[in-house]
Amino acid sequence: MLATPVYAAANATSPLAPFSIERREPGPHDVLIDIAYCGVCHSDIHQARDEWGGSIFPMVPGHEIVGHVSKVGSAVTRWKTGDVVGVGCFVDSCRVCESCRSGEEQFCSEGMTGTYNGRERGTKAPTYGGYATRITVNEDYVLRIPDSIPLDRAAPLLCAGITTYSPLRHFGVKAGDSVAVVGLGGLGHMGVKIAKAMGAKVTVLSSSPSKRDDALALGADDFVATRDPDAFRQNAGRFNFILDTVSAQHDYNAYLGLLKRDGTMVLVGVPDPAPIHAFSLVMQRRRLAGSLIGGIRETQEMLDFCAEHGIASDIELIPIQSINDAYERMVKGDVRYRFVIDIASLKAA
Ligand code: NAP
Ligand code: ZN
């Protein structure tokens, strides 16, 4: 086993603190990755604080992992030492169910194996994420990071990038469509960049009026401050597609009213439950859907799309010692627009 320094939450109320875990030695089909950077997703906070229930402690969060292959198993053919690679939200799945065979491993009928807060298939040992110096991963669940994307700014693509790319593609957003992105955080800012690159007209709907200039600089065509009492009346029936990335409870019905006839709103944010009124949907034959990250094949497609369109995440690079402050700032909506941990700060400690 490989003793590995990490930051971990001991329980749902304790701050993250230095800890040590054991990684497995790479088996024949595994690669060992020396982690360079790890993005900080709001799902890390939800899970470290057990806001979704069922969290496994101690927990090492982190599913936006990038680094270099440092060792490969004897049967690995696709990767070699030194390759620049990424790991996203899952590290295994059954591989034979209908979803796995369609490249939608995130919907595996036996449940995908989360990169952290999951259990390994077979051994049932807990999985530990990327707030760590290294990770051992099966070669089929590793992504290739294109050379042209700066590595620290590539990390958030592994979750925030694919989580916004996948529904935009799946629900057929096309050039000229009027798209709203709700919530300008990690997911939201990637949604703006990707929807824009797909040719959509993009409007940011934000509870933070101070993000207006940033939204436009990120490529949005328009900005709506949702705390403005007239915002929902003025923008009624405006959008073909709404991508809702908000991490805190809010009124879905108000946002559904912003869809055109036959428009679709997709939830990717996972806050506490809130009621939906049937009238919000039936009146204009509107659709409400959800979406969960994306499969391995689509994640590689997204990385290549970002490289082709010059897209990377806008980040604040932090030492791991600042992680608890970063969580507090994210909960307040104060991140521009993704915290990324420089894992060198953990190696030096
Ligand atoms: P984040 O960076 O913290 O951004 C969330 C944004 O939501 C904030 O920046 C803020 O934007 C808005 N917001 C926060 N509190 C709000 C409030 N009280 N009222 C209205 N708006 C509020 O979080 P993230 O990493 O992008 O993640 C967002 C959500 O997506 C989380 O729930 C996360 O668990 C979930 N997620 C889902 C998937 C999936 O596969 N479905 C994948 C990753 C993450 P404004 O300041 O612009 O309002
Ligand atoms: Zn995430």
GROMACS .gro file of C-alpha atoms and ligand atoms in nm:
model
  398
    1MET     CA    1   0.000   0.000   0.000
    2LEU     CA    2   0.103   0.359  -0.062
    3ALA     CA    3   0.081   0.596   0.236
    4THR     CA    4  -0.065   0.917   0.097
    5PRO     CA    5  -0.102   1.261   0.259
    6VAL     CA    6  -0.453   1.405   0.221
    7TYR     CA    7  -0.696   1.655   0.370
    8ALA     CA    8  -1.000   1.486   0.521
    9ALA     CA    9  -1.321   1.563   0.706
   10ALA     CA   10  -1.346   1.345   1.017
   11ASN     CA   11  -1.723   1.398   1.042
   12ALA     CA   12  -1.999   1.623   0.909
   13THR     CA   13  -1.922   1.914   1.139
   14SER     CA   14  -1.544   1.913   1.158
   15PRO     CA   15  -1.328   2.129   0.929
   16LEU     CA   16  -1.097   1.953   0.684
   17ALA     CA   17  -0.758   1.871   0.833
   18PRO     CA   18  -0.436   1.688   0.740
   19PHE     CA   19  -0.469   1.309   0.744
   20SER     CA   20  -0.308   1.005   0.581
   21ILE     CA   21  -0.467   0.724   0.376
   22GLU     CA   22  -0.343   0.416   0.193
   23ARG     CA   23  -0.375   0.396  -0.186
   24ARG     CA   24  -0.358   0.057  -0.351
   25GLU     CA   25  -0.047  -0.033  -0.548
   26PRO     CA   26  -0.144  -0.020  -0.917
   27GLY     CA   27  -0.288  -0.355  -1.030
   28PRO     CA   28  -0.241  -0.476  -1.392
   29HIS     CA   29  -0.506  -0.234  -1.527
   30ASP     CA   30  -0.440   0.060  -1.293
   31VAL     CA   31  -0.245   0.380  -1.328
   32LEU     CA   32  -0.096   0.577  -1.041
   33ILE     CA   33  -0.143   0.951  -1.083
   34ASP     CA   34   0.073   1.214  -0.918
   35ILE     CA   35  -0.190   1.485  -0.855
   36ALA     CA   36  -0.097   1.842  -0.951
   37TYR     CA   37  -0.429   2.023  -0.898
   38CYS     CA   38  -0.777   1.948  -0.771
   39GLY     CA   39  -1.083   2.170  -0.821
   40VAL     CA   40  -1.327   2.241  -0.539
   41CYS     CA   41  -1.686   2.157  -0.631
   42HIS     CA   42  -1.990   2.256  -0.427
   43SER     CA   43  -2.070   1.883  -0.414
   44ASP     CA   44  -1.756   1.849  -0.200
   45ILE     CA   45  -1.922   2.076   0.056
   46HIS     CA   46  -2.264   1.905   0.035
   47GLN     CA   47  -2.100   1.568   0.097
   48ALA     CA   48  -1.838   1.671   0.356
   49ARG     CA   49  -2.124   1.824   0.555
   50ASP     CA   50  -2.350   1.524   0.488
   51GLU     CA   51  -2.617   1.746   0.334
   52TRP     CA   52  -2.732   1.464   0.102
   53GLY     CA   53  -2.722   1.193   0.373
   54GLY     CA   54  -2.521   0.871   0.381
   55SER     CA   55  -2.175   1.030   0.377
   56ILE     CA   56  -1.881   0.800   0.457
   57PHE     CA   57  -1.622   0.938   0.704
   58PRO     CA   58  -1.340   1.010   0.718
   59MET     CA   59  -1.394   1.173   0.378
   60VAL     CA   60  -1.131   1.298   0.134
   61PRO     CA   61  -1.327   1.511  -0.117
   62GLY     CA   62  -1.217   1.609  -0.466
   63HIS     CA   63  -1.335   1.492  -0.808
   64GLU     CA   64  -1.173   1.746  -1.038
   65ILE     CA   65  -0.831   1.585  -1.049
   66VAL     CA   66  -0.544   1.651  -1.290
   67GLY     CA   67  -0.185   1.534  -1.279
   68HIS     CA   68   0.073   1.309  -1.437
   69VAL     CA   69   0.088   0.933  -1.467
   70SER     CA   70   0.371   0.817  -1.241
   71LYS     CA   71   0.333   0.439  -1.275
   72VAL     CA   72   0.130   0.201  -1.491
   73GLY     CA   73   0.016  -0.157  -1.430
   74SER     CA   74   0.160  -0.443  -1.636
   75ALA     CA   75  -0.143  -0.470  -1.868
   76VAL     CA   76  -0.197  -0.097  -1.927
   77THR     CA   77  -0.161  -0.003  -2.292
   78ARG     CA   78  -0.333   0.336  -2.318
   79TRP     CA   79  -0.117   0.533  -2.074
   80LYS     CA   80   0.250   0.579  -2.004
   81THR     CA   81   0.452   0.751  -1.736
   82GLY     CA   82   0.440   1.129  -1.773
   83ASP     CA   83   0.102   1.148  -1.952
   84VAL     CA   84  -0.110   1.447  -1.849
   85VAL     CA   85  -0.439   1.304  -1.729
   86GLY     CA   86  -0.755   1.376  -1.537
   87VAL     CA   87  -1.005   1.193  -1.318
   88GLY     CA   88  -1.361   1.310  -1.274
   89CYS     CA   89  -1.651   1.209  -1.052
   90PHE     CA   90  -1.631   0.831  -1.081
   91VAL     CA   91  -1.356   0.571  -1.096
   92ASP     CA   92  -1.545   0.252  -1.181
   93SER     CA   93  -1.881   0.107  -1.288
   94CYS     CA   94  -2.016  -0.238  -1.383
   95ARG     CA   95  -1.922  -0.197  -1.753
   96VAL     CA   96  -2.195  -0.437  -1.873
   97CYS     CA   97  -2.532  -0.274  -1.801
   98GLU     CA   98  -2.714  -0.086  -2.072
   99SER     CA   99  -2.594   0.253  -1.946
  100CYS     CA  100  -2.231   0.146  -1.920
  101ARG     CA  101  -2.243  -0.006  -2.267
  102SER     CA  102  -2.385   0.323  -2.401
  103GLY     CA  103  -2.101   0.521  -2.248
  104GLU     CA  104  -2.329   0.667  -1.977
  105GLU     CA  105  -2.144   0.507  -1.687
  106GLN     CA  106  -2.273   0.775  -1.449
  107PHE     CA  107  -2.610   0.598  -1.469
  108CYS     CA  108  -2.469   0.245  -1.414
  109SER     CA  109  -2.749   0.019  -1.291
  110GLU     CA  110  -2.524  -0.105  -1.010
  111GLY     CA  111  -2.426   0.252  -0.928
  112MET     CA  112  -2.110   0.424  -1.045
  113THR     CA  113  -1.822   0.415  -0.798
  114GLY     CA  114  -1.777   0.773  -0.684
  115THR     CA  115  -1.420   0.903  -0.685
  116TYR     CA  116  -1.479   0.971  -0.317
  117ASN     CA  117  -1.760   0.898  -0.072
  118GLY     CA  118  -1.811   0.572  -0.263
  119ARG     CA  119  -1.707   0.212  -0.219
  120GLU     CA  120  -1.475   0.016  -0.446
  121ARG     CA  121  -1.642  -0.263  -0.641
  122GLY     CA  122  -1.536  -0.593  -0.489
  123THR     CA  123  -1.346  -0.487  -0.179
  124LYS     CA  124  -1.613  -0.234  -0.067
  125ALA     CA  125  -1.328  -0.022   0.068
  126PRO     CA  126  -1.415   0.350   0.081
  127THR     CA  127  -1.291   0.564  -0.206
  128TYR     CA  128  -1.092   0.881  -0.139
  129GLY     CA  129  -1.076   1.182  -0.370
  130GLY     CA  130  -0.831   1.436  -0.498
  131TYR     CA  131  -0.741   1.645  -0.194
  132ALA     CA  132  -0.442   1.412  -0.195
  133THR     CA  133  -0.095   1.380  -0.342
  134ARG     CA  134  -0.176   1.076  -0.558
  135ILE     CA  135  -0.452   0.837  -0.663
  136THR     CA  136  -0.468   0.488  -0.815
  137VAL     CA  137  -0.735   0.455  -1.087
  138ASN     CA  138  -0.837   0.191  -1.339
  139GLU     CA  139  -0.708   0.295  -1.682
  140ASP     CA  140  -1.056   0.306  -1.840
  141TYR     CA  141  -1.170   0.585  -1.607
  142VAL     CA  142  -0.883   0.821  -1.688
  143LEU     CA  143  -0.914   1.119  -1.926
  144ARG     CA  144  -0.651   1.277  -2.150
  145ILE     CA  145  -0.598   1.649  -2.086
  146PRO     CA  146  -0.525   1.835  -2.411
  147ASP     CA  147  -0.184   2.010  -2.408
  148SER     CA  148  -0.328   2.351  -2.491
  149ILE     CA  149  -0.534   2.383  -2.170
  150PRO     CA  150  -0.332   2.515  -1.872
  151LEU     CA  151  -0.336   2.230  -1.623
  152ASP     CA  152  -0.467   2.420  -1.321
  153ARG     CA  153  -0.748   2.569  -1.531
  154ALA     CA  154  -0.830   2.226  -1.675
  155ALA     CA  155  -0.911   2.065  -1.339
  156PRO     CA  156  -1.265   2.209  -1.308
  157LEU     CA  157  -1.357   2.072  -1.650
  158LEU     CA  158  -1.364   1.722  -1.498
  159CYS     CA  159  -1.687   1.804  -1.312
  160ALA     CA  160  -1.807   2.160  -1.375
  161GLY     CA  161  -1.720   2.132  -1.744
  162ILE     CA  162  -1.887   1.801  -1.818
  163THR     CA  163  -2.189   1.871  -1.596
  164THR     CA  164  -2.276   2.173  -1.807
  165TYR     CA  165  -2.160   2.039  -2.146
  166SER     CA  166  -2.362   1.716  -2.121
  167PRO     CA  167  -2.715   1.863  -2.082
  168LEU     CA  168  -2.645   2.136  -2.339
  169ARG     CA  169  -2.559   1.860  -2.587
  170HIS     CA  170  -2.817   1.605  -2.476
  171PHE     CA  171  -3.108   1.847  -2.498
  172GLY     CA  172  -2.991   1.973  -2.835
  173VAL     CA  173  -2.903   2.335  -2.764
  174LYS     CA  174  -2.805   2.488  -3.097
  175ALA     CA  175  -2.678   2.810  -3.247
  176GLY     CA  176  -2.922   3.094  -3.199
  177ASP     CA  177  -3.108   2.937  -2.905
  178SER     CA  178  -3.180   3.164  -2.613
  179VAL     CA  179  -3.015   3.001  -2.311
  180ALA     CA  180  -3.024   3.111  -1.947
  181VAL     CA  181  -2.765   2.998  -1.695
  182VAL     CA  182  -2.889   3.033  -1.338
  183GLY     CA  183  -2.619   3.084  -1.074
  184LEU     CA  184  -2.275   3.213  -1.169
  185GLY     CA  185  -2.046   2.984  -0.974
  186GLY     CA  186  -1.820   2.697  -1.080
  187LEU     CA  187  -2.078   2.520  -1.293
  188GLY     CA  188  -2.247   2.838  -1.408
  189HIS     CA  189  -1.938   3.006  -1.547
  190MET     CA  190  -1.851   2.692  -1.743
  191GLY     CA  191  -2.209   2.676  -1.869
  192VAL     CA  192  -2.177   3.030  -2.002
  193LYS     CA  193  -1.853   2.958  -2.187
  194ILE     CA  194  -1.968   2.627  -2.334
  195ALA     CA  195  -2.317   2.744  -2.437
  196LYS     CA  196  -2.158   3.048  -2.600
  197ALA     CA  197  -1.914   2.826  -2.790
  198MET     CA  198  -2.213   2.625  -2.914
  199GLY     CA  199  -2.352   2.946  -3.063
  200ALA     CA  200  -2.631   3.014  -2.814
  201LYS     CA  201  -2.740   3.358  -2.695
  202VAL     CA  202  -2.658   3.336  -2.326
  203THR     CA  203  -2.812   3.523  -2.034
  204VAL     CA  204  -2.687   3.487  -1.678
  205LEU     CA  205  -2.951   3.493  -1.404
  206SER     CA  206  -2.776   3.570  -1.078
  207SER     CA  207  -2.861   3.656  -0.720
  208SER     CA  208  -2.537   3.862  -0.708
  209PRO     CA  209  -2.571   4.193  -0.896
  210SER     CA  210  -2.196   4.245  -0.852
  211LYS     CA  211  -2.130   3.961  -1.101
  212ARG     CA  212  -2.275   4.154  -1.398
  213ASP     CA  213  -1.942   4.269  -1.546
  214ASP     CA  214  -1.786   3.928  -1.497
  215ALA     CA  215  -2.079   3.757  -1.667
  216LEU     CA  216  -2.042   3.976  -1.974
  217ALA     CA  217  -1.663   3.928  -1.973
  218LEU     CA  218  -1.715   3.551  -1.962
  219GLY     CA  219  -1.911   3.585  -2.285
  220ALA     CA  220  -2.271   3.624  -2.173
  221ASP     CA  221  -2.488   3.847  -2.393
  222ASP     CA  222  -2.707   3.965  -2.106
  223PHE     CA  223  -2.738   3.959  -1.729
  224VAL     CA  224  -3.049   3.953  -1.511
  225ALA     CA  225  -3.029   4.027  -1.137
  226THR     CA  226  -3.284   3.787  -0.991
  227ARG     CA  227  -3.329   3.984  -0.670
  228ASP     CA  228  -3.484   4.263  -0.880
  229PRO     CA  229  -3.857   4.232  -0.806
  230ASP     CA  230  -3.947   4.291  -1.175
  231ALA     CA  231  -3.695   4.042  -1.317
  232PHE     CA  232  -3.932   3.748  -1.351
  233ARG     CA  233  -4.216   3.946  -1.507
  234GLN     CA  234  -3.985   4.123  -1.752
  235ASN     CA  235  -3.821   3.802  -1.872
  236ALA     CA  236  -4.129   3.577  -1.881
  237GLY     CA  237  -4.134   3.333  -2.175
  238ARG     CA  238  -3.789   3.438  -2.297
  239PHE     CA  239  -3.570   3.125  -2.304
  240ASN     CA  240  -3.556   2.799  -2.501
  241PHE     CA  241  -3.337   2.639  -2.238
  242ILE     CA  242  -3.249   2.710  -1.874
  243LEU     CA  243  -2.955   2.546  -1.699
  244ASP     CA  244  -3.009   2.574  -1.323
  245THR     CA  245  -2.682   2.539  -1.131
  246VAL     CA  246  -2.793   2.691  -0.800
  247SER     CA  247  -2.667   2.514  -0.488
  248ALA     CA  248  -2.922   2.661  -0.244
  249GLN     CA  249  -3.299   2.621  -0.223
  250HIS     CA  250  -3.494   2.851  -0.458
  251ASP     CA  251  -3.834   2.872  -0.628
  252TYR     CA  252  -3.823   2.655  -0.943
  253ASN     CA  253  -4.168   2.775  -1.048
  254ALA     CA  254  -4.046   3.131  -1.089
  255TYR     CA  255  -3.769   3.014  -1.325
  256LEU     CA  256  -3.999   2.780  -1.520
  257GLY     CA  257  -4.207   3.088  -1.604
  258LEU     CA  258  -3.909   3.221  -1.799
  259LEU     CA  259  -3.927   2.936  -2.053
  260LYS     CA  260  -4.086   2.973  -2.394
  261ARG     CA  261  -4.352   2.725  -2.506
  262ASP     CA  262  -4.188   2.378  -2.524
  263GLY     CA  263  -3.882   2.510  -2.347
  264THR     CA  264  -3.671   2.292  -2.117
  265MET     CA  265  -3.523   2.365  -1.778
  266VAL     CA  266  -3.251   2.127  -1.660
  267LEU     CA  267  -3.152   2.103  -1.296
  268VAL     CA  268  -2.790   2.027  -1.226
  269GLY     CA  269  -2.768   2.200  -0.887
  270VAL     CA  270  -2.880   1.976  -0.600
  271PRO     CA  271  -3.007   2.191  -0.312
  272ASP     CA  272  -3.268   2.101  -0.050
  273PRO     CA  273  -3.607   2.010  -0.202
  274ALA     CA  274  -3.853   2.275  -0.317
  275PRO     CA  275  -4.212   2.233  -0.450
  276ILE     CA  276  -4.304   2.234  -0.820
  277HIS     CA  277  -4.653   2.344  -0.926
  278ALA     CA  278  -4.802   2.148  -1.216
  279PHE     CA  279  -4.923   2.474  -1.369
  280SER     CA  280  -4.560   2.586  -1.409
  281LEU     CA  281  -4.523   2.305  -1.663
  282VAL     CA  282  -4.864   2.244  -1.818
  283MET     CA  283  -4.938   2.599  -1.929
  284GLN     CA  284  -4.675   2.617  -2.201
  285ARG     CA  285  -4.594   2.243  -2.235
  286ARG     CA  286  -4.267   2.314  -2.059
  287ARG     CA  287  -4.023   2.042  -1.959
  288LEU     CA  288  -3.825   2.003  -1.639
  289ALA     CA  289  -3.533   1.759  -1.639
  290GLY     CA  290  -3.215   1.681  -1.453
  291SER     CA  291  -2.866   1.579  -1.556
  292LEU     CA  292  -2.575   1.411  -1.383
  293ILE     CA  293  -2.214   1.479  -1.493
  294GLY     CA  294  -2.141   1.277  -1.812
  295GLY     CA  295  -1.985   0.949  -1.924
  296ILE     CA  296  -1.618   0.891  -1.996
  297ARG     CA  297  -1.653   0.919  -2.373
  298GLU     CA  298  -1.849   1.243  -2.348
  299THR     CA  299  -1.606   1.384  -2.090
  300GLN     CA  300  -1.319   1.330  -2.336
  301GLU     CA  301  -1.532   1.492  -2.608
  302MET     CA  302  -1.590   1.793  -2.377
  303LEU     CA  303  -1.217   1.826  -2.303
  304ASP     CA  304  -1.140   1.822  -2.675
  305PHE     CA  305  -1.422   2.072  -2.740
  306CYS     CA  306  -1.277   2.306  -2.476
  307ALA     CA  307  -0.930   2.278  -2.629
  308GLU     CA  308  -1.070   2.351  -2.973
  309HIS     CA  309  -1.261   2.656  -2.851
  310GLY     CA  310  -0.990   2.789  -2.617
  311ILE     CA  311  -1.206   2.728  -2.310
  312ALA     CA  312  -1.066   2.681  -1.959
  313SER     CA  313  -1.201   2.753  -1.613
  314ASP     CA  314  -1.147   3.090  -1.443
  315ILE     CA  315  -0.985   2.994  -1.116
  316GLU     CA  316  -0.851   3.110  -0.782
  317LEU     CA  317  -0.553   2.889  -0.705
  318ILE     CA  318  -0.527   2.815  -0.332
  319PRO     CA  319  -0.297   2.620  -0.104
  320ILE     CA  320  -0.476   2.328   0.060
  321GLN     CA  321  -0.434   2.500   0.396
  322SER     CA  322  -0.701   2.754   0.281
  323ILE     CA  323  -0.965   2.492   0.199
  324ASN     CA  324  -1.197   2.567   0.492
  325ASP     CA  325  -1.202   2.939   0.407
  326ALA     CA  326  -1.274   2.850   0.046
  327TYR     CA  327  -1.576   2.644   0.155
  328GLU     CA  328  -1.712   2.937   0.356
  329ARG     CA  329  -1.671   3.170   0.061
  330MET     CA  330  -1.843   2.926  -0.177
  331VAL     CA  331  -2.142   2.893   0.052
  332LYS     CA  332  -2.176   3.273   0.030
  333GLY     CA  333  -2.159   3.262  -0.351
  334ASP     CA  334  -1.818   3.432  -0.334
  335VAL     CA  335  -1.598   3.244  -0.579
  336ARG     CA  336  -1.463   3.372  -0.910
  337TYR     CA  337  -1.524   3.117  -1.037
  338ARG     CA  338  -1.364   2.796  -0.918
  339PHE     CA  339  -1.121   2.734  -0.635
  340VAL     CA  340  -0.843   2.498  -0.742
  341ILE     CA  341  -0.607   2.346  -0.489
  342ASP     CA  342  -0.237   2.354  -0.572
  343ILE     CA  343  -0.142   2.009  -0.447
  344ALA     CA  344   0.223   2.120  -0.423
  345SER     CA  345   0.112   2.285  -0.097
  346LEU     CA  346   0.020   1.941   0.040
  347LYS     CA  347   0.343   1.779  -0.081
  348ALA     CA  348   0.549   2.055   0.084
  349ALA     CA  349   0.367   2.032   0.418
  350NAP     P1  350  -2.087   2.716  -0.661
  350NAP     O1  351  -1.961   2.741  -0.735
  350NAP     O2  352  -2.093   2.740  -0.515
  350NAP     O3  353  -2.201   2.803  -0.737
  350NAP     C1  354  -2.335   2.800  -0.696
  350NAP     C2  355  -2.401   2.934  -0.733
  350NAP     O4  356  -2.538   2.928  -0.694
  350NAP     C3  357  -2.344   3.052  -0.658
  350NAP     O5  358  -2.227   3.106  -0.713
  350NAP     C4  359  -2.460   3.150  -0.667
  350NAP     O6  360  -2.458   3.216  -0.792
  350NAP     C5  361  -2.581   3.059  -0.665
  350NAP     N1  362  -2.638   3.060  -0.530
  350NAP     C6  363  -2.582   3.020  -0.415
  350NAP     N2  364  -2.664   3.040  -0.311
  350NAP     C7  365  -2.773   3.094  -0.362
  350NAP     C8  366  -2.896   3.137  -0.307
  350NAP     N3  367  -2.919   3.129  -0.173
  350NAP     N4  368  -2.990   3.184  -0.389
  350NAP     C9  369  -2.968   3.193  -0.521
  350NAP     N5  370  -2.853   3.156  -0.579
  350NAP    C10  371  -2.758   3.107  -0.501
  350NAP     O7  372  -2.136   2.565  -0.682
  350NAP     P2  373  -2.106   2.464  -0.803
  350NAP     O8  374  -1.983   2.387  -0.771
  350NAP     O9  375  -2.121   2.534  -0.931
  350NAP    O10  376  -2.226   2.361  -0.783
  350NAP    C11  377  -2.361   2.405  -0.797
  350NAP    C12  378  -2.457   2.293  -0.762
  350NAP    O11  379  -2.445   2.190  -0.859
  350NAP    C13  380  -2.430   2.225  -0.628
  350NAP    O12  381  -2.556   2.194  -0.569
  350NAP    C14  382  -2.357   2.099  -0.666
  350NAP    O13  383  -2.369   1.995  -0.572
  350NAP    C15  384  -2.427   2.064  -0.794
  350NAP     N6  385  -2.352   1.976  -0.884
  350NAP    C16  386  -2.424   1.889  -0.957
  350NAP    C17  387  -2.363   1.808  -1.050
  350NAP    C18  388  -2.444   1.716  -1.136
  350NAP    O14  389  -2.387   1.628  -1.197
  350NAP     N7  390  -2.574   1.735  -1.145
  350NAP    C19  391  -2.225   1.816  -1.065
  350NAP    C20  392  -2.153   1.908  -0.991
  350NAP    C21  393  -2.218   1.989  -0.901
  350NAP     P3  394  -2.508   3.368  -0.805
  350NAP    O15  395  -2.422   3.447  -0.709
  350NAP    O16  396  -2.483   3.401  -0.946
  350NAP    O17  397  -2.654   3.369  -0.768
  351ZN      ZN  398  -1.854   1.819  -0.879
   0.00000   0.00000   0.00000
